[in-house]
Amino acid sequence: MKIKYFDNAATTKIDKEVLKEMMPYLQEEYGNASAMYTLGRNAKKAIERARKQVAELINCEPSEIIFTGSGSESDNTAIKGTALSLRRRGAHIITSKIEHHAILESCKYLEDKGYRITYLDVNENGYIDIEQLKKEITKGTILISVMFANNEIGTLEPIREIAKIARENNILFHTDAVQAVGNIPIDVKEMEINMLSMSGHKIHAPKGIGALYVKDGIPFKRFIDGGYQEKNRRAGTENVAGIVGLGKACEMAKNNLQEHMQQLENLRDYYISQVEKNIKYIRVNGTLKDRLPGNANISFQFIDAEALLLKLDEKGICASAGSACTTGDPKPSHVLKAIGLKDEIANGALRVSFSEENTKEDVDFLVTNLVEIVEDLRKSSKEYINKAKK
Ligand SMILES: *Cc1c(COP(=O)(O)O)cnc(C)c1O
């Protein structure tokens, strides 16, 4: 059975060209980048080339890119590092209720250490409340961290506006852009972003590689202690192959961004319109205005998305119920709760996230199966049967 993959927000397939660039560094070019001999210097050169490729995608200096082990590590570094380095200035951080767990849990950790965290509300479309943000700022606020694009409902936050407010109040601004990088144009200089997290495996590079942009001159404290790699900003022997892969993926994303966005948007809009046309009692979650091109999140009333996922899997279809992180967790996703969905609507939410490998025919296949499976699952819902009678 051929797999139909619609879970690109959870992870992506390594691109063939990315893999090709990486292969030498997994085989003959195995030198330690800190070594003085040619083999080591080759690794070092490859890392520096990748640093430039990553920097060019988001318009920063290569020296402002720190390679990390994941998007989660980048988030942890930004939150905990800033908290530690600015402890004397203040102990208040503002974030949102719909952040990835890498941010939320880092904040929780800091709460246990005596920091105060404000979790901003979002409206039914998933946008943070700018007025609330302004009101929550105090003298002791040291950091604002709001995600660029939400991983579950695809909402793009008003990053420019938030960054401006942060700058006017002399507060650092970090954004988790793991979902946005490579899918949305990002210019950290123009947008006045101080720190930005990204991850390889969400953009067709391998798992276990991430990067953190840290604007030159801002206070920074490293999170992983040890050797002096990454100019003493992140210890650990460099994952050369992973770094090379991330660099290549960024280069490809930059060269292809407009076409990529258009193609994903077309698939997404077609999918949503087909579901709207063929299935009753649905709700599109998030906003259609500022949305990740490849994200569609739709609640199917009267069913449980977990059951739906199992049935889809039988057809070789991969998708997600809310967020991958909530798998095995019976609670509805914190994001869907934050946008105000009732539990029964949140529990029926299916996230579909596209890549350039998906075709219109794939979407037809998905929708055809959804129509059948949703109808079938609804047969065991008393509420649905009562509704259908009326
Ligand atoms: C996937 C993801 C992360 C975590 O990245 P990893 O590389 O998997 O650790 C963080 N934030 C968002 C928004 C994500 O989608």
Coordinates of C-alpha atoms and ligand atoms in Angstrom, one line a residue:
M1 CA 0.0 0.0 0.0
K2 CA 1.3 3.4 -1.0
I3 CA 1.5 5.8 1.9
K4 CA -0.3 9.1 1.5
Y5 CA 1.4 11.5 3.8
F6 CA -0.5 14.5 5.1
D7 CA 1.4 15.1 8.4
N8 CA 4.1 17.5 7.4
A9 CA 3.6 19.7 10.4
A10 CA 4.7 16.7 12.5
T11 CA 7.7 15.9 10.4
T12 CA 8.8 15.8 6.8
K13 CA 10.6 13.4 4.5
I14 CA 14.3 14.3 3.9
D15 CA 14.6 15.8 0.5
K16 CA 16.8 13.8 -2.0
E17 CA 19.1 16.7 -2.7
V18 CA 19.4 17.4 1.0
L19 CA 20.4 13.8 1.7
K20 CA 22.9 13.9 -1.2
E21 CA 24.7 16.9 0.3
M22 CA 24.8 15.2 3.7
M23 CA 26.1 11.8 2.6
P24 CA 29.8 12.7 2.4
Y25 CA 29.7 13.9 6.0
L26 CA 28.2 10.6 7.2
Q27 CA 30.9 8.7 5.5
E28 CA 34.4 9.8 4.3
E29 CA 34.2 13.4 5.7
Y30 CA 33.9 12.4 9.3
G31 CA 36.3 14.8 10.8
N32 CA 35.7 16.7 14.0
A33 CA 35.2 20.3 13.1
S34 CA 37.4 21.4 15.9
A35 CA 40.4 19.5 14.6
M36 CA 43.3 21.3 12.9
Y37 CA 44.0 18.8 10.1
T38 CA 42.3 18.9 6.7
L39 CA 39.6 16.4 7.5
G40 CA 38.5 18.6 10.4
R41 CA 38.8 21.7 8.4
N42 CA 36.6 20.3 5.7
A43 CA 33.9 19.7 8.3
K44 CA 34.3 23.2 9.6
K45 CA 34.0 24.7 6.1
A46 CA 30.8 22.7 5.5
I47 CA 29.3 24.0 8.7
E48 CA 30.2 27.6 7.8
R49 CA 28.7 27.2 4.4
A50 CA 25.5 25.9 6.0
R51 CA 25.4 28.8 8.5
K52 CA 25.4 31.2 5.6
Q53 CA 22.6 29.3 3.8
V54 CA 20.5 29.4 7.0
A55 CA 21.2 33.1 7.6
E56 CA 20.2 34.0 4.0
L57 CA 16.8 32.4 4.4
I58 CA 15.9 34.7 7.3
N59 CA 18.2 37.6 6.5
C60 CA 20.6 37.7 9.3
E61 CA 24.4 37.5 9.7
P62 CA 25.8 34.0 9.6
S63 CA 27.5 34.7 13.0
E64 CA 24.0 35.2 14.4
I65 CA 23.0 31.5 13.8
I66 CA 23.7 28.9 16.5
F67 CA 23.2 25.3 15.5
T68 CA 21.3 23.2 18.1
G69 CA 20.0 19.7 18.5
S70 CA 16.3 20.5 17.8
G71 CA 13.7 23.1 17.6
S72 CA 12.9 22.2 21.2
E73 CA 16.5 22.9 22.3
S74 CA 16.4 26.3 20.5
D75 CA 13.2 27.2 22.4
N76 CA 14.7 26.0 25.7
T77 CA 17.8 28.0 25.0
A78 CA 16.0 31.2 24.1
I79 CA 13.6 31.1 27.1
K80 CA 15.9 29.8 29.9
G81 CA 19.1 31.5 28.6
T82 CA 17.4 34.9 28.5
A83 CA 15.8 34.3 31.9
L84 CA 19.2 33.5 33.4
S85 CA 21.1 36.3 31.7
L86 CA 18.5 39.0 32.6
R87 CA 17.6 37.8 36.1
R88 CA 18.9 41.0 37.7
R89 CA 16.8 43.2 35.4
G90 CA 13.6 41.3 36.0
A91 CA 11.8 38.0 36.3
H92 CA 8.7 38.4 34.1
I93 CA 8.1 36.7 30.8
I94 CA 5.1 37.1 28.5
T95 CA 4.1 34.3 26.1
S96 CA 0.9 32.9 24.7
K97 CA -1.4 30.0 25.6
I98 CA -1.0 28.3 22.3
E99 CA 2.8 27.9 22.2
H100 CA 4.5 24.6 21.5
H101 CA 5.2 22.5 24.7
A102 CA 8.9 23.3 24.3
I103 CA 8.0 26.9 25.2
L104 CA 5.3 26.2 27.7
E105 CA 7.3 23.7 29.6
S106 CA 10.4 25.9 29.7
C107 CA 8.2 28.6 31.1
K108 CA 6.7 26.2 33.7
Y109 CA 10.3 25.3 34.7
L110 CA 11.0 29.0 35.2
E111 CA 7.8 29.5 37.3
D112 CA 9.1 26.8 39.7
K113 CA 12.3 28.9 39.9
G114 CA 10.4 32.0 40.9
Y115 CA 9.8 33.7 37.6
R116 CA 6.4 35.1 36.7
I117 CA 4.9 34.1 33.4
T118 CA 2.0 35.7 31.7
Y119 CA 0.2 33.4 29.2
L120 CA -1.7 35.6 26.7
D121 CA -5.2 34.6 25.6
V122 CA -6.0 34.1 21.9
N123 CA -9.3 34.8 20.2
E124 CA -11.4 32.2 18.2
N125 CA -9.0 32.5 15.3
G126 CA -5.9 32.0 17.4
Y127 CA -4.6 35.6 17.3
I128 CA -3.1 36.9 20.5
D129 CA -4.7 40.0 22.0
I130 CA -2.3 42.9 21.4
E131 CA -4.1 45.1 23.9
Q132 CA -3.7 42.5 26.6
L133 CA 0.0 42.2 25.7
K134 CA 0.5 46.0 26.2
K135 CA -1.3 45.9 29.5
E136 CA 0.7 43.0 30.9
I137 CA 4.1 44.7 30.3
T138 CA 5.8 45.8 33.5
K139 CA 9.2 47.2 34.5
G140 CA 10.3 43.6 35.2
T141 CA 9.3 42.1 31.9
I142 CA 12.5 40.8 30.2
L143 CA 11.2 38.7 27.4
I144 CA 8.2 38.3 25.1
S145 CA 8.0 35.0 23.2
V146 CA 5.1 34.4 20.7
M147 CA 5.2 31.8 18.0
F148 CA 5.3 32.9 14.3
A149 CA 2.9 30.2 13.2
N150 CA 0.9 27.8 15.2
N151 CA 1.6 24.1 14.6
E152 CA -2.0 23.0 15.1
I153 CA -4.3 25.6 13.5
G154 CA -1.7 27.4 11.3
T155 CA -2.5 30.9 12.5
L156 CA 0.2 33.4 11.8
E157 CA 0.6 35.8 14.7
P158 CA 1.1 39.6 14.2
I159 CA 4.8 39.3 14.6
R160 CA 5.8 42.8 13.4
E161 CA 3.4 44.4 15.8
I162 CA 4.5 42.3 18.7
A163 CA 8.2 43.0 17.9
K164 CA 7.5 46.7 17.7
I165 CA 5.8 46.7 21.1
A166 CA 8.7 44.7 22.6
R167 CA 11.3 47.2 21.1
E168 CA 9.4 50.2 22.3
N169 CA 9.5 48.8 25.8
N170 CA 13.1 47.7 25.7
I171 CA 12.1 44.0 26.0
L172 CA 13.7 41.1 24.1
F173 CA 11.4 39.4 21.5
H174 CA 11.8 35.7 20.7
T175 CA 9.6 33.8 18.2
D176 CA 9.3 30.0 17.7
A177 CA 9.3 29.9 13.9
V178 CA 9.6 26.2 13.5
Q179 CA 6.5 26.0 11.4
A180 CA 7.0 29.2 9.6
V181 CA 10.6 28.9 8.3
G182 CA 10.6 27.8 4.7
N183 CA 6.8 28.2 4.5
I184 CA 6.5 32.0 5.0
P185 CA 8.9 34.8 4.1
I186 CA 10.8 35.8 7.2
D187 CA 13.2 38.8 7.5
V188 CA 14.4 39.1 11.1
K189 CA 16.0 42.5 10.5
E190 CA 13.0 44.1 8.9
M191 CA 10.7 42.4 11.4
E192 CA 12.9 43.4 14.4
I193 CA 13.1 39.9 15.8
N194 CA 15.8 39.3 18.4
M195 CA 15.7 35.5 18.6
L196 CA 14.1 32.9 16.4
S197 CA 13.9 29.1 16.7
M198 CA 13.8 26.7 13.7
S199 CA 14.1 23.0 13.2
G200 CA 15.4 20.8 10.4
H201 CA 12.9 18.0 10.2
K202 CA 10.0 20.3 9.6
I203 CA 11.6 21.6 6.3
H204 CA 12.8 18.4 4.7
A205 CA 16.1 18.2 6.5
P206 CA 16.8 15.5 9.1
K207 CA 15.6 15.1 12.6
G208 CA 17.9 16.2 15.5
I209 CA 19.1 19.4 14.0
G210 CA 17.8 22.9 14.8
A211 CA 19.1 26.5 14.8
L212 CA 18.6 29.5 17.0
Y213 CA 19.0 33.0 15.6
V214 CA 20.3 35.4 18.2
K215 CA 20.7 39.0 17.2
D216 CA 24.2 40.3 17.6
G217 CA 24.8 42.1 20.9
I218 CA 21.8 41.0 22.9
P219 CA 22.3 39.2 26.2
F220 CA 22.7 35.5 25.8
K221 CA 23.6 32.6 28.0
R222 CA 24.2 29.2 26.6
F223 CA 22.0 26.3 27.6
I224 CA 24.2 23.3 26.9
D225 CA 27.5 23.6 28.9
G226 CA 30.7 21.9 27.9
G227 CA 33.1 22.6 25.0
Y228 CA 33.6 25.8 23.1
Q229 CA 31.7 24.9 20.0
E230 CA 29.5 27.5 18.2
K231 CA 31.7 30.3 19.6
N232 CA 31.0 29.1 23.1
R233 CA 27.3 29.4 22.7
R234 CA 26.4 25.7 22.4
A235 CA 28.6 22.9 23.6
G236 CA 28.7 19.5 21.9
T237 CA 30.6 18.1 18.8
E238 CA 28.7 19.5 15.8
N239 CA 26.2 17.3 14.0
V240 CA 28.0 18.1 10.7
A241 CA 25.8 16.1 8.4
G242 CA 22.6 17.5 10.1
I243 CA 23.9 21.0 9.8
V244 CA 24.8 20.5 6.1
G245 CA 21.3 19.1 5.6
L246 CA 19.6 22.1 7.3
G247 CA 21.7 24.5 5.3
K248 CA 20.8 22.8 2.0
A249 CA 17.1 22.7 3.0
C250 CA 17.2 26.4 3.8
E251 CA 18.8 27.2 0.4
M252 CA 16.2 25.3 -1.4
A253 CA 13.4 26.9 0.6
K254 CA 14.7 30.3 -0.2
N255 CA 15.0 29.6 -4.0
N256 CA 11.5 28.1 -4.2
L257 CA 9.4 30.0 -1.6
Q258 CA 6.8 31.7 -3.7
E259 CA 6.0 28.6 -5.8
H260 CA 6.1 26.4 -2.7
M261 CA 3.6 28.6 -0.9
Q262 CA 1.3 28.8 -3.9
Q263 CA 1.3 25.1 -4.4
L264 CA 0.5 24.3 -0.8
E265 CA -2.2 27.0 -0.6
N266 CA -3.8 25.5 -3.7
L267 CA -3.9 22.0 -2.1
R268 CA -5.1 23.4 1.2
D269 CA -7.9 25.5 -0.3
Y270 CA -9.0 22.6 -2.5
Y271 CA -9.1 20.2 0.4
I272 CA -11.1 22.6 2.6
S273 CA -13.6 23.3 -0.2
Q274 CA -14.0 19.6 -1.0
V275 CA -14.7 18.8 2.7
E276 CA -17.1 21.7 3.0
K277 CA -18.9 20.4 -0.1
N278 CA -19.1 16.8 0.8
I279 CA -19.4 16.5 4.6
K280 CA -21.9 18.1 7.0
Y281 CA -21.3 19.3 10.5
I282 CA -17.8 20.4 10.2
R283 CA -15.8 23.4 11.5
V284 CA -12.7 24.9 10.0
N285 CA -10.4 25.8 12.9
G286 CA -8.1 28.8 12.7
T287 CA -8.3 31.7 10.3
L288 CA -8.3 31.6 6.5
K289 CA -6.7 35.0 6.4
D290 CA -3.3 34.6 8.0
R291 CA -2.6 31.0 7.8
L292 CA 0.3 28.6 7.1
P293 CA -0.1 27.7 3.4
G294 CA 0.0 23.9 4.0
N295 CA -2.2 23.7 7.1
A296 CA -5.9 22.7 7.3
N297 CA -7.5 21.9 10.6
I298 CA -11.1 20.7 10.5
S299 CA -13.4 19.4 13.3
F300 CA -15.8 16.7 12.3
Q301 CA -18.6 16.8 14.8
F302 CA -19.9 13.6 16.5
I303 CA -16.7 11.7 16.0
D304 CA -13.4 11.2 17.8
A305 CA -10.4 12.1 15.7
E306 CA -8.4 9.3 17.2
A307 CA -10.8 6.7 15.8
L308 CA -10.7 8.6 12.5
L309 CA -6.9 8.4 12.4
L310 CA -7.0 4.7 12.9
K311 CA -9.4 4.2 10.0
L312 CA -7.4 6.5 7.8
D313 CA -4.2 4.6 8.6
E314 CA -5.9 1.4 7.3
K315 CA -6.0 3.2 4.0
G316 CA -2.4 4.3 4.2
I317 CA -3.3 7.9 5.1
C318 CA -1.2 9.8 7.7
A319 CA -2.7 12.8 9.3
S320 CA -2.9 14.1 12.9
A321 CA -5.4 14.8 15.6
G322 CA -4.6 18.3 16.8
S323 CA -0.9 18.0 17.7
A324 CA 1.4 15.0 17.6
C325 CA 2.4 15.8 21.1
T326 CA -1.1 15.1 22.4
T327 CA -1.1 11.5 21.2
G328 CA -1.9 9.2 24.0
D329 CA -3.2 12.1 26.0
P330 CA -7.0 12.0 26.3
K331 CA -7.2 15.7 27.0
P332 CA -8.2 17.9 24.1
S333 CA -5.3 20.0 22.7
H334 CA -4.4 23.2 24.7
V335 CA -4.6 25.1 21.4
L336 CA -8.1 24.1 20.5
K337 CA -9.2 24.8 24.1
A338 CA -7.6 28.2 23.9
I339 CA -9.5 29.1 20.8
G340 CA -12.7 28.3 22.7
L341 CA -13.7 25.0 21.2
K342 CA -16.0 22.7 23.3
D343 CA -14.4 19.4 24.1
E344 CA -16.6 17.5 21.7
I345 CA -15.6 19.7 18.8
A346 CA -11.9 19.7 19.8
N347 CA -11.9 15.9 20.0
G348 CA -13.1 15.7 16.4
A349 CA -10.3 17.9 15.0
L350 CA -8.2 16.5 12.2
R351 CA -5.0 18.3 11.1
V352 CA -3.9 17.8 7.6
S353 CA -0.6 19.4 6.6
F354 CA 0.7 19.3 3.0
S355 CA 4.0 19.1 1.3
E356 CA 5.0 19.6 -2.4
E357 CA 4.8 15.8 -2.8
N358 CA 1.1 15.9 -2.4
T359 CA -1.1 16.1 -5.5
K360 CA -4.7 17.1 -6.1
E361 CA -5.4 13.4 -6.7
D362 CA -4.1 12.6 -3.2
V363 CA -6.5 15.2 -1.8
D364 CA -9.4 13.5 -3.7
F365 CA -8.3 10.2 -2.3
L366 CA -8.2 11.7 1.2
V367 CA -11.7 13.3 0.9
T368 CA -13.3 10.2 -0.6
N369 CA -12.1 8.2 2.4
L370 CA -13.1 10.9 4.8
V371 CA -16.6 11.0 3.5
E372 CA -17.0 7.2 4.0
I373 CA -15.2 7.0 7.4
V374 CA -16.8 10.0 8.9
E375 CA -20.3 8.7 7.9
D376 CA -19.5 5.3 9.3
L377 CA -18.1 6.6 12.6
R378 CA -21.1 8.9 13.0
K379 CA -23.4 5.9 12.9
S380 CA -22.3 5.1 16.5
S381 CA -23.1 8.6 17.8
K382 CA -26.5 8.9 19.4
E383 CA -26.4 12.7 19.0
Y384 CA -25.8 12.4 15.3
I385 CA -28.6 9.9 14.8
N386 CA -31.0 12.2 16.7
K387 CA -29.9 15.2 14.6
A388 CA -30.3 13.2 11.4
K389 CA -33.9 12.3 12.3
K390 CA -34.9 15.9 12.8
Ligands
LIG1 C1 8.0 20.7 15.9 C2 8.0 22.0 16.6 C3 8.9 22.3 17.7 C4 9.9 21.3 18.1 O1 10.9 21.0 17.2 P1 11.7 19.7 17.3 O2 12.9 19.9 16.4 O3 10.8 18.6 17.0 O4 12.2 19.6 18.7 C5 8.8 23.5 18.3 N1 7.8 24.4 18.0 C6 7.0 24.2 17.0 C7 6.0 25.2 16.6 C8 7.0 23.0 16.3 O5 6.1 22.7 15.3

